[in-house]
Coordinates of C-alpha atoms in Angstrom, one line a residue:
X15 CA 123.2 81.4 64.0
X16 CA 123.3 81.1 68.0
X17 CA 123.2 84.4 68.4
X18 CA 120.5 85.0 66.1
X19 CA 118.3 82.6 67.8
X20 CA 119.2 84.2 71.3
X21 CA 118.3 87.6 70.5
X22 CA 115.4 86.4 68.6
X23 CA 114.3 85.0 71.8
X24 CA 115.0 87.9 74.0
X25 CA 113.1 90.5 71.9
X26 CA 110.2 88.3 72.0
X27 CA 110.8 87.9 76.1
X28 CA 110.5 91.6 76.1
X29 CA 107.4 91.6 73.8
X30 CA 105.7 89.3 75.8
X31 CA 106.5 91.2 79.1
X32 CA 105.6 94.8 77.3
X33 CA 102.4 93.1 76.6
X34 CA 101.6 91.8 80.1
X35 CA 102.4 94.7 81.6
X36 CA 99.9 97.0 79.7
X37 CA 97.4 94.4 79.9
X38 CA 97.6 94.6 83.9
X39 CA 97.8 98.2 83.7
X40 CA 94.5 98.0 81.3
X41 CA 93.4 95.7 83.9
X42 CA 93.9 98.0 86.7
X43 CA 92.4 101.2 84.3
X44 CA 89.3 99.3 83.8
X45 CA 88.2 98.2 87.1
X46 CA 88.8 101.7 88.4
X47 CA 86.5 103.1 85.9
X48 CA 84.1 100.9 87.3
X49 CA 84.6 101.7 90.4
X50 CA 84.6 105.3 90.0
X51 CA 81.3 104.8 87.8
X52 CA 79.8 103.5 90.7
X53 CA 81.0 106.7 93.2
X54 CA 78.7 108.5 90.7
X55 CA 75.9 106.9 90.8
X56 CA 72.8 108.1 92.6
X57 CA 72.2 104.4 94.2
X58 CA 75.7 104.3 95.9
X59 CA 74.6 107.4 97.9
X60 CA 71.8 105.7 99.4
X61 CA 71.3 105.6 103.3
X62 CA 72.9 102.0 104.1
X63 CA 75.8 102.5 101.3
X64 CA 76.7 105.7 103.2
X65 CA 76.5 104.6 106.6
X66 CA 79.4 101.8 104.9
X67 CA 80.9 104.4 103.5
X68 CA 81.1 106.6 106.8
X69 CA 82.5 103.4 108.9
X70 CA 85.0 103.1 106.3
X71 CA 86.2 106.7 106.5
X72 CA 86.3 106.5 110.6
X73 CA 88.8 103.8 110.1
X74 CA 90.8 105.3 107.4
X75 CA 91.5 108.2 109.1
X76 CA 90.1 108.3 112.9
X77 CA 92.7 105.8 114.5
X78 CA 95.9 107.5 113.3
X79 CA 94.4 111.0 113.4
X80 CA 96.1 112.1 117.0
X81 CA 99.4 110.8 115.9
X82 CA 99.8 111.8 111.9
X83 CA 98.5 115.2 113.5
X84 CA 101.7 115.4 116.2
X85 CA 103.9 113.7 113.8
X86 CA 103.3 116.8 111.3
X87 CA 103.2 119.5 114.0
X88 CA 106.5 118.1 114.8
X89 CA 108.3 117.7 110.9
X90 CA 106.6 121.2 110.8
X91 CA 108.5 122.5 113.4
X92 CA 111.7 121.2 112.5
X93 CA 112.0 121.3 108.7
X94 CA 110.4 125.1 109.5
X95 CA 113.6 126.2 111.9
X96 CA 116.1 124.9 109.6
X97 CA 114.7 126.9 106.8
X98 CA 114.3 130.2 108.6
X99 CA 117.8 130.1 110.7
X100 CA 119.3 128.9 107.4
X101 CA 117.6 132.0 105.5
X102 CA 118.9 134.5 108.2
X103 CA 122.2 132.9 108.0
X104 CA 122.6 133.7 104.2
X105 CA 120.6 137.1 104.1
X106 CA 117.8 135.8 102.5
X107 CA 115.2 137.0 105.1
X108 CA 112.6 137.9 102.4
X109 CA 112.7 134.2 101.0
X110 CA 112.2 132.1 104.3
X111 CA 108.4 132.1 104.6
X112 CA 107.8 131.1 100.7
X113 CA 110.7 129.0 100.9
X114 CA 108.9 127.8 103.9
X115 CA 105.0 127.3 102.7
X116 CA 106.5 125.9 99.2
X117 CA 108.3 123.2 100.6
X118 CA 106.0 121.9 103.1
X119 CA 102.3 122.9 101.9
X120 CA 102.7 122.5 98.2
X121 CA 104.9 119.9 98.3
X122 CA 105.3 117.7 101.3
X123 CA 101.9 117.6 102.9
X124 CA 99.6 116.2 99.7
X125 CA 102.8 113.0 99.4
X126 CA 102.9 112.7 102.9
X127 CA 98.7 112.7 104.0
X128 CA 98.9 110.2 100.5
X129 CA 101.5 107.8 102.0
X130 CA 100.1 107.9 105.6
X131 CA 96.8 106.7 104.6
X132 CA 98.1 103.8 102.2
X133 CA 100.5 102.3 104.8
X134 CA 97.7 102.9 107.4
X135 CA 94.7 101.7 105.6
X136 CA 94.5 101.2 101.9
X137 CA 96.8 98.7 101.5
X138 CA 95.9 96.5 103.9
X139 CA 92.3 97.3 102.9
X140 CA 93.3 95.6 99.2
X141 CA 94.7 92.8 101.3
X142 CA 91.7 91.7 103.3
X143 CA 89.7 92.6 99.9
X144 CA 92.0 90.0 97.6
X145 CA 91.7 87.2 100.7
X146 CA 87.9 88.2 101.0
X147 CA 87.6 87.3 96.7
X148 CA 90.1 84.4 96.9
X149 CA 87.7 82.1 99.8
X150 CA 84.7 82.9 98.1
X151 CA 83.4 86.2 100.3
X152 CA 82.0 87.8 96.5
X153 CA 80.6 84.5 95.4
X154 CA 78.7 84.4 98.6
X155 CA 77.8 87.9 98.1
X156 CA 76.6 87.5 94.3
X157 CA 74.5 84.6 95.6
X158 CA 72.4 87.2 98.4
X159 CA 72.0 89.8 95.4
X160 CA 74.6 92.1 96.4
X161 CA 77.0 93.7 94.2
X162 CA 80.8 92.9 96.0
X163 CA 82.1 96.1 94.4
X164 CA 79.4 98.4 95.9
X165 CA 79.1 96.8 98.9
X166 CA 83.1 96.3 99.4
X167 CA 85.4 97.8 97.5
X168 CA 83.5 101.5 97.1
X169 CA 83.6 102.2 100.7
X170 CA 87.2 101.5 100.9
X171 CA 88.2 103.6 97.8
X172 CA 85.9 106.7 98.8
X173 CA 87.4 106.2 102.2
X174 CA 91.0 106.1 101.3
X175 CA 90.1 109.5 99.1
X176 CA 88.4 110.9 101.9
X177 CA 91.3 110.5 104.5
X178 CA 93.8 111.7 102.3
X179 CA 91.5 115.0 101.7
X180 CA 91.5 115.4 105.2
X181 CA 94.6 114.8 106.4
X182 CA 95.7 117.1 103.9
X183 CA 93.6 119.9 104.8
X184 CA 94.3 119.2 108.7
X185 CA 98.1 119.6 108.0
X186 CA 97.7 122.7 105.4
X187 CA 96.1 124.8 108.3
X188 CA 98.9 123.5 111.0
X189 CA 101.6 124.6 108.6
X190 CA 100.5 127.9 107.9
X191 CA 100.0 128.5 111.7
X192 CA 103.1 127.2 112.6
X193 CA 105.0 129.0 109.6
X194 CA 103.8 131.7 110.8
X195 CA 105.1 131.7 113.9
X196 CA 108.0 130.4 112.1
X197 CA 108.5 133.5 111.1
X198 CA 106.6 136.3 112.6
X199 CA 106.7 135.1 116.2
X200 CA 103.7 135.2 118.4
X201 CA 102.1 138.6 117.5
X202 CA 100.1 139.8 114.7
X203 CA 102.3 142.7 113.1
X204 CA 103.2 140.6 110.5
X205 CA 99.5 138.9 109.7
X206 CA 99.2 141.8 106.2
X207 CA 102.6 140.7 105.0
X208 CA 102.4 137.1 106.2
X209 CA 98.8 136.7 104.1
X210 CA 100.2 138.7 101.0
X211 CA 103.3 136.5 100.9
X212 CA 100.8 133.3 101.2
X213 CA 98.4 134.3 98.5
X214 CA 101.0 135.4 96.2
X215 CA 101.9 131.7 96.4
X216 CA 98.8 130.4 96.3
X217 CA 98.0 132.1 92.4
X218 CA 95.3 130.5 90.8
X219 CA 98.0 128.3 89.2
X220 CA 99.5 126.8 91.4
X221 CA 96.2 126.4 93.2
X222 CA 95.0 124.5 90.8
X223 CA 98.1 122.4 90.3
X224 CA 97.8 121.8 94.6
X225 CA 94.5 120.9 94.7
X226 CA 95.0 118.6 91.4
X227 CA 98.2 116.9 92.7
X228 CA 96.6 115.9 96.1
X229 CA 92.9 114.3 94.6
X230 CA 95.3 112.3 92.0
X231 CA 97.3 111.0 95.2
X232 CA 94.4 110.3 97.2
X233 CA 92.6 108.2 94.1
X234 CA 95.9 106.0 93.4
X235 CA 96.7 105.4 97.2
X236 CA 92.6 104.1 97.1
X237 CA 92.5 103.1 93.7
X238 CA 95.3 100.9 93.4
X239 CA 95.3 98.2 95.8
X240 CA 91.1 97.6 95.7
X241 CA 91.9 97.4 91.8
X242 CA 95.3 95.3 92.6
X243 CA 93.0 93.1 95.1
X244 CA 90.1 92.8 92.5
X245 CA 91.6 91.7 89.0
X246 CA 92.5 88.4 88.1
X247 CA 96.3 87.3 89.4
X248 CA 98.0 85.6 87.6
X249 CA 99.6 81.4 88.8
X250 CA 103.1 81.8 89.2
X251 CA 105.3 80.0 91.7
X252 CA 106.8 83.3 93.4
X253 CA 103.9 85.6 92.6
X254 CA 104.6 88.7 94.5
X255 CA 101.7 89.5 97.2
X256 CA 99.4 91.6 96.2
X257 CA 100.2 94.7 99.0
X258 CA 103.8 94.8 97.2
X259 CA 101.8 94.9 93.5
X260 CA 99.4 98.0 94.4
X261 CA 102.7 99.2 96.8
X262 CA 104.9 99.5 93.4
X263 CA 102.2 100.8 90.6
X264 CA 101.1 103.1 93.8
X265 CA 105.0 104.3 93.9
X266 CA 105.6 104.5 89.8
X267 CA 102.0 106.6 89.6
X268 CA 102.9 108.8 92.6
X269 CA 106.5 109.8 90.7
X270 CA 104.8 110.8 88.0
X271 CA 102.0 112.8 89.7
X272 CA 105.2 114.5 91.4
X273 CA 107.2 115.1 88.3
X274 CA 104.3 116.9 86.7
X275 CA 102.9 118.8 89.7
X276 CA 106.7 120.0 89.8
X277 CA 106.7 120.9 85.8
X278 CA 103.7 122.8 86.2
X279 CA 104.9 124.8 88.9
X280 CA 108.5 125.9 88.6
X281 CA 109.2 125.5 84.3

């Protein structure tokens, strides 16, 4: 009877978890629709929303730009030697430059422009939004006729998006140079073979897939914590902060962006 009792009890401890976990995720799907609603609409493209919007994206991505820039230049260098003396080692000459440009452009760069910008900005963007909503910052804004999501969490979330765009572009071109020379040295007798090689990679498939993988990164890492920092937490004694809720769903959405960008292109 004990044990029917216990396991009664645990099975409805799941349910109840099972159940509070797609109601935050519901939660979190819901407030991003609004917020994304908003990015569409014609008002939130106005001149003061876009100046916001502009500051936003300065400190997204300006600060760290010098350094995300040297730190990739660098991994570039490194992770582009190992593969090219590794491919020469084994024979495999052919294979080093799309061994190369697979690993780091397709693969690498969208997680790694992502990840920058969420540690950088986004996260503790959701931060100072959550402590903004908790001392009463959107009542106060409510009370002067503004809208809090408009006026605070859309600039953040088109920021964060931005950033990622354009550190991922930034570190596309310095990969392709530097594979290059990678590969070919410094002259251009390999530039026909080296842009063959490229644009057989770059089908329209895999394109696609690329270009797919890196918008859905750079909506969760701004997505997730202003959603995080806008919905309703709820009382517990050792609530987790809210930069390790958006940190996690930002981490278990990410995976799965990765597992399918990788199904799409190599099964």
């Amino acid at each position: 009877m004990s044990i029917g009792f216990s396991l009664h009890g645990w099975l409805l401890y799941l349910g109840r978890r099972a159940l509070r976990w797609l109601h935050g995720w519901w939660r979190l799907v819901f407030i991003g629709a609004q917020v994304l609603a908003l990015a569409l609409a014609p008002s939130s493209w106005r001149r003061a929303p876009r100046g916001a919007v502009l500051r936003q994206v300065y400190h997204a991505a300006g600060p760290g730009l010098p350094g995300f820039t040297m730190l990739m230049a660098l991994f570039n260098v490194v992770v582009i030697r190992i593969v090219v003396v590794t491919a020469f080692a084994y024979g495999l000459t052919q294979y080093a430059l799309d061994a190369v440009v697979r690993v780091l452009v397709l693969e690498l760069i969208p997680l790694a422009a992502a990840l920058f910008v969420a540690i950088e900005y986004t996260i503790g963007g959701g931060s100072d939004l959550y402590k903004l909503r908790r001392d009463g910052g959107f009542a106060a804004l409510r009370a002067r006729g503004i809208d809090p999501l408009s006026h605070e969490a859309l600039p953040r979330v088109l920021a964060g998006v931005a950033a990622v765009l354009l550190l991922a572009a930034l570190s596309c071109v310095i990969s392709l140079v530097l594979a290059y020379i990678g590969v070919h040295g410094f002259n251009l007798a390999g530039l026909a073979a080296y842009n063959r090689a490229v644009g057989h990679i770059f089908d329209p498939a895999a394109s696609l897939i690329f270009g797919l993988k890196t918008l859905l990164f750079a909506l969760t890492v701004a997505l997730l914590p202003v959603v995080t920092a806008l919905r309703e937490q709820p009382r517990r004694a050792f609530r987790a902060s809210v930069e390790l809720q958006g940190l996690v769903r930002m981490f278990v959405l990410m995976l799965a962006i990765e597992i399918t960008s990788l199904i799409g292109n190599y099964y």
